[in-house]
mmCIF file of N, CA and C in Angstrom:
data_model
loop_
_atom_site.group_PDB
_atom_site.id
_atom_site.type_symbol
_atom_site.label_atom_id
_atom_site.label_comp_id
_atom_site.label_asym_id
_atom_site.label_seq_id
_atom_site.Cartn_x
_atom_site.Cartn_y
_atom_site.Cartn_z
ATOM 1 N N UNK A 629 -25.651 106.568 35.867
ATOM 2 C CA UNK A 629 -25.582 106.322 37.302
ATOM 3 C C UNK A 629 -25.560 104.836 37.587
ATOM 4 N N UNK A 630 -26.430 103.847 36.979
ATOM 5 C CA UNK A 630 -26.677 102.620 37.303
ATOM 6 C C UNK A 630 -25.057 102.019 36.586
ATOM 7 N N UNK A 631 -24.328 102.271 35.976
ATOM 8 C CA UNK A 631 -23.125 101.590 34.995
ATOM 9 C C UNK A 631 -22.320 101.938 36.636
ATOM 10 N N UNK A 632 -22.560 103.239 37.070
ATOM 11 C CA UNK A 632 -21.184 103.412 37.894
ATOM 12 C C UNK A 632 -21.440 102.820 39.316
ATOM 13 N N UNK A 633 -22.325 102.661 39.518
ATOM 14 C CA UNK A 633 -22.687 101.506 41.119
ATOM 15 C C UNK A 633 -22.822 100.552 41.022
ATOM 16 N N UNK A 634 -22.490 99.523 39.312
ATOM 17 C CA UNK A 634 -22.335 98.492 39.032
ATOM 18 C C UNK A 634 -20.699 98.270 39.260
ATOM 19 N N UNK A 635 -20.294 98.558 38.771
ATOM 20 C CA UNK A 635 -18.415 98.960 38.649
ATOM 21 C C UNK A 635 -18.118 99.706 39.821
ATOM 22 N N UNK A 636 -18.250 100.186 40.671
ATOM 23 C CA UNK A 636 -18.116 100.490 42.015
ATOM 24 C C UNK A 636 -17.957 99.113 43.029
ATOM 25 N N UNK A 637 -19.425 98.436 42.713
ATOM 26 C CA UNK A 637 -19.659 97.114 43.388
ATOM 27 C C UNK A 637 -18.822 95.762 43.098
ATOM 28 N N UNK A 638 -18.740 95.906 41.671
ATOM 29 C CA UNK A 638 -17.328 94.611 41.420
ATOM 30 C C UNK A 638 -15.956 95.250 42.032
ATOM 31 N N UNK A 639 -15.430 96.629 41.944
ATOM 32 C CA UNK A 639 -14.302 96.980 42.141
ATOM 33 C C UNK A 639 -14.538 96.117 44.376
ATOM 34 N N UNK A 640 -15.435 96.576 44.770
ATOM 35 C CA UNK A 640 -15.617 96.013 46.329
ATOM 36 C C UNK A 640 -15.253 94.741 46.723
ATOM 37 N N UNK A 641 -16.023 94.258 45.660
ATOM 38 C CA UNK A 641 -16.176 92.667 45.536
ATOM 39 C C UNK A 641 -14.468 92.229 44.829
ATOM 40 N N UNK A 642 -14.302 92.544 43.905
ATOM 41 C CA UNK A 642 -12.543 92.266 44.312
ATOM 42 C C UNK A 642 -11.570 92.448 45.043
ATOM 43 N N UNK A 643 -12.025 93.621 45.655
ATOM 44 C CA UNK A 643 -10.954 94.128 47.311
ATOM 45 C C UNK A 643 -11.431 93.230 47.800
ATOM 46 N N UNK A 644 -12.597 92.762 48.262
ATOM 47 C CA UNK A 644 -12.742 91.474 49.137
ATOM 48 C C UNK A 644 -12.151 90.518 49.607
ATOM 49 N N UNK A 645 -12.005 90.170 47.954
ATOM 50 C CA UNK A 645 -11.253 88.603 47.511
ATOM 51 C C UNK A 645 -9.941 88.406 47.580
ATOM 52 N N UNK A 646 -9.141 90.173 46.992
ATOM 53 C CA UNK A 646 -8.021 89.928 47.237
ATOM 54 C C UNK A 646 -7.583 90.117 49.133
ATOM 55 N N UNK A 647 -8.054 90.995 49.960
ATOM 56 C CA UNK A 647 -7.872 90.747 51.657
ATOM 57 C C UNK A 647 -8.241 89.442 51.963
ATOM 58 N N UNK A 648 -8.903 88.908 51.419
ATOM 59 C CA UNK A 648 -9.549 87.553 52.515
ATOM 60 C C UNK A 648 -8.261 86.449 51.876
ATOM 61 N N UNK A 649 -7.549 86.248 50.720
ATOM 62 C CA UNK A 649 -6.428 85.919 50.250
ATOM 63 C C UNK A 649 -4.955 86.376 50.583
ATOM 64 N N UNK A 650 -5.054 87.612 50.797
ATOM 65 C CA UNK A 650 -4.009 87.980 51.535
ATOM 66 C C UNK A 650 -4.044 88.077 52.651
ATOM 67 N N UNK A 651 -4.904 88.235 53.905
ATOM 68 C CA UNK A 651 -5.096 88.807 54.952
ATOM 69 C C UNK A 651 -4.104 86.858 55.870
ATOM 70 N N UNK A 652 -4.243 86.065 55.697
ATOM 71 C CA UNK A 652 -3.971 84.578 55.807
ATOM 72 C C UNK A 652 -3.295 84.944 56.940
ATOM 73 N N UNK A 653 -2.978 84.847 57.723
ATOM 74 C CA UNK A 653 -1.595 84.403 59.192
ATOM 75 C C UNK A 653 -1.069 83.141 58.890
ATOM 76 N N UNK A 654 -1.354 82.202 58.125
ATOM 77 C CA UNK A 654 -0.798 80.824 58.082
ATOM 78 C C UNK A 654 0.414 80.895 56.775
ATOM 79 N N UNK A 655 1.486 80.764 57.412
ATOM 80 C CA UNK A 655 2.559 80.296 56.664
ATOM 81 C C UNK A 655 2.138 79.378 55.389
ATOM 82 N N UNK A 656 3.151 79.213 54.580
ATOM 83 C CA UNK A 656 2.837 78.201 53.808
ATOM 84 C C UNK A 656 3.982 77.145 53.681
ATOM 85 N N UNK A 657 3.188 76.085 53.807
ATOM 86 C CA UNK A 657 4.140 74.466 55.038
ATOM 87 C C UNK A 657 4.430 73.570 53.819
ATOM 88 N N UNK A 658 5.316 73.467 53.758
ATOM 89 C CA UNK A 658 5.881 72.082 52.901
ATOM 90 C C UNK A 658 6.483 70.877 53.350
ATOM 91 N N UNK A 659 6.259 69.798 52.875
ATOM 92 C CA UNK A 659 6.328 68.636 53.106
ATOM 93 C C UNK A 659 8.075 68.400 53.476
ATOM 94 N N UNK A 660 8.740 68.006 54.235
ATOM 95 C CA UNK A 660 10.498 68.070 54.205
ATOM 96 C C UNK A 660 10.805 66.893 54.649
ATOM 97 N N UNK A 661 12.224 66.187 54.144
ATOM 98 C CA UNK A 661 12.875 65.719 55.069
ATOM 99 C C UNK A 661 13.877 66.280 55.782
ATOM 100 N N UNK A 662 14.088 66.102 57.351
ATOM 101 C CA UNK A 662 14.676 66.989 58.328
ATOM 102 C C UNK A 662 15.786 66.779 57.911
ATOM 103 N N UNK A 663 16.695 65.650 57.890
ATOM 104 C CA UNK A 663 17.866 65.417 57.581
ATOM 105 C C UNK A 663 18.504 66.301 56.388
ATOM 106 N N UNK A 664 17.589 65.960 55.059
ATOM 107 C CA UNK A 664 18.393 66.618 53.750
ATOM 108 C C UNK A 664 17.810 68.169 53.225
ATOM 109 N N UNK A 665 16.617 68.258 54.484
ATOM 110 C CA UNK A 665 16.075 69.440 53.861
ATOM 111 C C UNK A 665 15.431 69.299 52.011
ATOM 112 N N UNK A 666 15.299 68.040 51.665
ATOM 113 C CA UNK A 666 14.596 67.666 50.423
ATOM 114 C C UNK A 666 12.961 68.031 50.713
ATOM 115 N N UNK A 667 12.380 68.723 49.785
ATOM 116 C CA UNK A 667 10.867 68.780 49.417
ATOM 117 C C UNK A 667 10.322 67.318 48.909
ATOM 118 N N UNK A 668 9.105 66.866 49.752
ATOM 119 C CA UNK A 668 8.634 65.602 49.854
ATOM 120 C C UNK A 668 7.208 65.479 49.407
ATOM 121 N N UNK A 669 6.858 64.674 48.772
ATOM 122 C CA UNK A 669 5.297 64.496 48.662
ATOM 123 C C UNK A 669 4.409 64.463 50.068
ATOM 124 N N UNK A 670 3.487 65.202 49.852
ATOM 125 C CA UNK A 670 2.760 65.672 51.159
ATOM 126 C C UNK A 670 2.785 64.702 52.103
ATOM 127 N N UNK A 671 1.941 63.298 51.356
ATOM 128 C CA UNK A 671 2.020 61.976 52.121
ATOM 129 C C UNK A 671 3.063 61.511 53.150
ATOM 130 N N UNK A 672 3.998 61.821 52.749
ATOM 131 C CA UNK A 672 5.140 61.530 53.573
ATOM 132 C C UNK A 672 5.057 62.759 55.339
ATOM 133 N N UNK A 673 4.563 63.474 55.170
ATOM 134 C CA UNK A 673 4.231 64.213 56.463
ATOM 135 C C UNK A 673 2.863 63.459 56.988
ATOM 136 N N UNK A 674 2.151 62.650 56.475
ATOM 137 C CA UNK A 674 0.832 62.524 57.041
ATOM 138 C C UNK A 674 1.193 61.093 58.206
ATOM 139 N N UNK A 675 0.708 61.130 59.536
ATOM 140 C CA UNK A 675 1.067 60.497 60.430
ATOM 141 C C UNK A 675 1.106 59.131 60.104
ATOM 142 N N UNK A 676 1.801 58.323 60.454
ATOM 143 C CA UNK A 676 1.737 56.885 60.106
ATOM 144 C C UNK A 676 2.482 56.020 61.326
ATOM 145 N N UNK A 677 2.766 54.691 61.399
ATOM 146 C CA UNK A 677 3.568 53.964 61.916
ATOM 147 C C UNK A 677 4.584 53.962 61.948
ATOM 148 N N UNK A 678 5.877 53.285 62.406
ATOM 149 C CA UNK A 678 6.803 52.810 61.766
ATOM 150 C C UNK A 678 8.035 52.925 60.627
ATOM 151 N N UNK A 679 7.769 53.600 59.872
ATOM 152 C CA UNK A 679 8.275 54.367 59.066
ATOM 153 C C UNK A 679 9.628 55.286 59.444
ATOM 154 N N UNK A 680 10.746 55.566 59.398
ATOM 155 C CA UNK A 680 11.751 56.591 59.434
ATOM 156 C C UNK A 680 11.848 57.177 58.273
ATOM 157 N N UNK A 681 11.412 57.343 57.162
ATOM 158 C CA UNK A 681 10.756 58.265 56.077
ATOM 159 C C UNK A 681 10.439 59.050 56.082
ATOM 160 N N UNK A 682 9.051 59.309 56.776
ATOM 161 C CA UNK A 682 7.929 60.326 57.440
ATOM 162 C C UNK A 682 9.259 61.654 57.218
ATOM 163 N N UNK A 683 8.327 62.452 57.033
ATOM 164 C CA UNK A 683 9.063 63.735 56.569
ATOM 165 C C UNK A 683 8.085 64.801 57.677
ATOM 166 N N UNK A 684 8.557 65.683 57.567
ATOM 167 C CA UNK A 684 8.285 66.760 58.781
ATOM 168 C C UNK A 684 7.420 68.313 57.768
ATOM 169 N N UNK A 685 6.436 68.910 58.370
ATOM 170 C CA UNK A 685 5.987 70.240 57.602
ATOM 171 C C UNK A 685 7.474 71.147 58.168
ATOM 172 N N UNK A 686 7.417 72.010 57.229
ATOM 173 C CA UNK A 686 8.794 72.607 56.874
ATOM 174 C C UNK A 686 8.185 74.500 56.755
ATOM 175 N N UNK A 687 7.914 75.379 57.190
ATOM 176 C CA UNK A 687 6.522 76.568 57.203
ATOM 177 C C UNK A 687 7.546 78.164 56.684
ATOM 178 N N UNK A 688 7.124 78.534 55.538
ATOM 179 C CA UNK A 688 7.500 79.529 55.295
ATOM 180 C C UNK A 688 9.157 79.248 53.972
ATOM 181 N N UNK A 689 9.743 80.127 54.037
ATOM 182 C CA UNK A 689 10.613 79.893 52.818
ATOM 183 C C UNK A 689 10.384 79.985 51.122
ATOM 184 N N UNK A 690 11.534 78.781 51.033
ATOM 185 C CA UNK A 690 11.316 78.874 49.082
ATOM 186 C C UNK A 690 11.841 77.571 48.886
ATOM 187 N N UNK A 691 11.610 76.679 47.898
ATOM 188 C CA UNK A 691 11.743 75.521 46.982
ATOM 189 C C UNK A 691 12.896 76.156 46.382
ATOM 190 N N UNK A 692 14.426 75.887 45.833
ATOM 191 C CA UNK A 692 15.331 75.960 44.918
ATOM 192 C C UNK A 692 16.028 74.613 44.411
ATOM 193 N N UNK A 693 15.724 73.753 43.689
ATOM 194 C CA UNK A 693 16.309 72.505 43.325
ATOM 195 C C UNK A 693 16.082 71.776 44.147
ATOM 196 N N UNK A 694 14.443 71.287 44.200
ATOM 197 C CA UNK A 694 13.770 70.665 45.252
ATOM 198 C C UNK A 694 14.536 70.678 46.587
ATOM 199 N N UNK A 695 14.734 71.403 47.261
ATOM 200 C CA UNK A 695 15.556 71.975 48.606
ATOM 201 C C UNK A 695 14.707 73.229 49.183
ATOM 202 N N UNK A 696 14.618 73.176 50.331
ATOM 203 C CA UNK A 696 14.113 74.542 50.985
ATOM 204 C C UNK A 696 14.986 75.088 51.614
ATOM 205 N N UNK A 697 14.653 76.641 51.975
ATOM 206 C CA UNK A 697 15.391 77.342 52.788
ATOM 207 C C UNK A 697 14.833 78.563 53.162
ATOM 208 N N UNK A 698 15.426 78.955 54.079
ATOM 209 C CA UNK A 698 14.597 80.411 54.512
ATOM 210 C C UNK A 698 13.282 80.485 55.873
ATOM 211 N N UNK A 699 13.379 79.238 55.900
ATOM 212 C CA UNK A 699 11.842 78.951 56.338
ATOM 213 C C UNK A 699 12.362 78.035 57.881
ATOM 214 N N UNK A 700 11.234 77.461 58.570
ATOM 215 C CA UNK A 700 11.582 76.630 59.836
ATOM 216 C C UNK A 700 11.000 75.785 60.071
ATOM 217 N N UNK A 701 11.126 74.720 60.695
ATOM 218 C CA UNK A 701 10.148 73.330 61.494
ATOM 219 C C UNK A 701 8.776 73.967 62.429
ATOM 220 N N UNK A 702 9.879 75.461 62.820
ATOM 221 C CA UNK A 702 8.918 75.252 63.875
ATOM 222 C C UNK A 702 8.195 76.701 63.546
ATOM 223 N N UNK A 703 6.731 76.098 63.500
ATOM 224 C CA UNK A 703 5.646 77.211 62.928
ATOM 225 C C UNK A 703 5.237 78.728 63.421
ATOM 226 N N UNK A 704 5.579 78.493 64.913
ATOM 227 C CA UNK A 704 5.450 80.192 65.521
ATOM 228 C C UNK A 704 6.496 80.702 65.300
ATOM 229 N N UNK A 705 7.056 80.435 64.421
ATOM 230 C CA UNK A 705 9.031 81.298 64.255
ATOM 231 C C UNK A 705 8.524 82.053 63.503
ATOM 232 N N UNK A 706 8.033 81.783 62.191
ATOM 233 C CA UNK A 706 7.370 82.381 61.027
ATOM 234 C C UNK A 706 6.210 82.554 60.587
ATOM 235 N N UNK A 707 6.062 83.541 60.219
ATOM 236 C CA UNK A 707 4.716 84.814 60.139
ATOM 237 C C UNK A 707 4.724 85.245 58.752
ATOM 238 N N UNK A 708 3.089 85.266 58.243
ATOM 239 C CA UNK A 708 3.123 85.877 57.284
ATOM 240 C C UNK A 708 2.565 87.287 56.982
ATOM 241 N N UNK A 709 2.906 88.121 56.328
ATOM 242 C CA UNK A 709 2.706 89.298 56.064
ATOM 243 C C UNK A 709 2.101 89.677 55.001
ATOM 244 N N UNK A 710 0.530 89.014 54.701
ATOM 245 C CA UNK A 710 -0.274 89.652 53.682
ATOM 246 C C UNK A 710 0.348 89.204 52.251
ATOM 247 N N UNK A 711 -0.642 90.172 51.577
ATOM 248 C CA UNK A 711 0.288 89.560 50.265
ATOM 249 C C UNK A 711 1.230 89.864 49.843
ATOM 250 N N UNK A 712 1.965 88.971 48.985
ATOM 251 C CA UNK A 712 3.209 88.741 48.606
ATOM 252 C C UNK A 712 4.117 88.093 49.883
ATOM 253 N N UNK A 713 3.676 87.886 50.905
ATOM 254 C CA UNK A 713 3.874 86.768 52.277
ATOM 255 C C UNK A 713 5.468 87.633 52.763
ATOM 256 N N UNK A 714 5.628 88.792 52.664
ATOM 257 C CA UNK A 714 6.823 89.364 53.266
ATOM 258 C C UNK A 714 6.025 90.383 54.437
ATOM 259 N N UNK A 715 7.159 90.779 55.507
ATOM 260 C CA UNK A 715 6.127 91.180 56.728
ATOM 261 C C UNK A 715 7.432 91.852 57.091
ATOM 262 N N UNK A 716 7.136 93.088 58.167
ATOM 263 C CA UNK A 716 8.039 94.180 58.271
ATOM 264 C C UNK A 716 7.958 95.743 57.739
ATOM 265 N N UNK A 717 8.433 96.730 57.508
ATOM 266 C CA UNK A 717 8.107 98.260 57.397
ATOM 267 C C UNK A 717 9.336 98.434 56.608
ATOM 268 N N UNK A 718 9.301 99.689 55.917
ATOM 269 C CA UNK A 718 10.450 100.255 55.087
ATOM 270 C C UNK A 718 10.066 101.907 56.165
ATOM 271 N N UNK A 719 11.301 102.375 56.299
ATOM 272 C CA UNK A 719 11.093 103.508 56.764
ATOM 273 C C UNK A 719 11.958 104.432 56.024
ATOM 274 N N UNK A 720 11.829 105.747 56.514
ATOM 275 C CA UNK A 720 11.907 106.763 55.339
ATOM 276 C C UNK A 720 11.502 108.197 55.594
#
């Protein structure tokens, strides 16, 4: 009895971990430049002066030959859907 409410309790304790990891609403934002759509070191999004460099967060998508796509500037466009970050129904 005590083995199986031990292993009951980790199996909980990993559903946990994996919802509170998947459960997220926040896109995942990458660093861009607007112009070439190039993936940028974070720094380059962090506010500064002067600069025409400065690169823009870029939210949702995919990296293919340091390039993004799929994804948008603008953050309420795109939504994430738990894990594996796809969102929508299959019907049937």
């Amino acid at each position: 009895m005590r083995s199986g409410s031990v292993a009951l309790g980790g199996m909980g304790l990993l559903a946990a971990a994996l919802v509170a990891c998947g459960s997220s609403s926040e896109p995942d934002k990458r660093c861009v430049d607007r112009a070439t759509l190039e993936k940028l070191n974070t720094k380059e999004c962090k506010s500064g002066s002067g600069s025409s460099s400065h690169g823009a967060y870029y939210y949702g998508g995919s990296v293919s030959n340091n390039r993004v796509s799929g994804g948008s500037f603008d953050k309420s466009a795109v939504t994430r859907g738990g894990i594996g970050g796809h969102s929508g129904s299959s019907g049937g």
